[in-house]
Amino acid sequence: MRVFVTGASGWIGSAVVPELIGAGHQVVGLARSDASAAALTAAGADVRRGTLDDLDVLCAAAADSDGVIHLAFKHDIAFSGDFQGATDADRRAVEAMGEMLIGSGRPFAVASGIIGLAPGRVATEHDGHRPVADGAPLDAGPSARMVTSEMVLSLASRRVRSSVVRLPPTVHGPGDHGFVAVLVDIARGKEASGYIGDGANRWPAVHRLDAASLFRAALGDAPAGSALHAVAGEGVTTRAIAEVIGRHLDLPVVSVAPEDAAEHFGWLSPMFAADSAASSALTRERFGWQPRHLGLIDDLDLGHYFEEASSLTRD
């Protein structure tokens, strides 16, 4: 199968590409820079130069593929305050590629998120679904990505084998510079490893290599309109995360009052305060997916999060 992958040189994409190639697929990766193009070539993938804003490029690549995996997201502008701009760009890209697949029965697997799916309880693959009208306005924050993911699933009615792989806030492993790495940096800067309130709220997590194997499964086996959960455990408490960080940095572990969380954790505070426990029981049953790599706490205890920052991008 010839598979077009956006975000192919990024944190998850750089694991998905070899997973696909190892399964016998030909991969064409979107690259926005010379460095990304070189990394894809070295991994054995073909290169399509462009960005999420190059809709003509995305359309042509999707039309020329046997299937599409969409991983790219404008994390740089999302985490600098313009989450709406990032989600708008994402929806335009998804709409453009989806249009090229209508009527074909080809697979279209899109990354989405777990946070905010079912606040206060364990979310399942049945949660988060609501009808999406064409051209519906996007909400602000993580829910905006849910609207886009529901639009993807709605393509099932137009003969696209669409699926959404919902990712937890932490996709971990050596080289990660995502949320957990940010928490490490915050702890260093504040000279204390913090959690919010009693720290009982839960963050689900998955190892990067386990996430990659689920995207391969979605490409090959997911029925049209499927939601999959890339979750290795229902959730690790944020206090447990803070305790590991404090131990490795030899810093005190402290509770941060909810009213002080924004000052302490900055833009990460709403996500770190959320209780986002999630189950992947249905995903495991339907696709035979079993996480095989270290859980988050054991991965943190290896110590690589406390070494030099990774050079991996989130292209």
XYZ file of N, CA, C and O in Angstrom, residues 95 166 244 290 296:
20
model
N -10.139 18.426 5.686
C -11.209 18.529 4.685
C -10.658 18.337 3.273
O -11.273 17.650 2.439
N -7.237 8.318 18.972
C -7.174 9.305 20.046
C -5.933 9.055 20.903
O -5.763 7.965 21.452
N 8.084 11.438 40.693
C 9.226 10.901 39.952
C 10.145 12.033 39.501
O 11.371 11.940 39.608
N -1.926 -4.678 21.891
C -1.477 -4.796 23.268
C -0.207 -3.978 23.446
O 0.809 -4.252 22.801
N 4.548 4.913 31.658
C 5.111 6.245 31.844
C 6.050 6.324 33.045
O 7.159 6.867 32.930
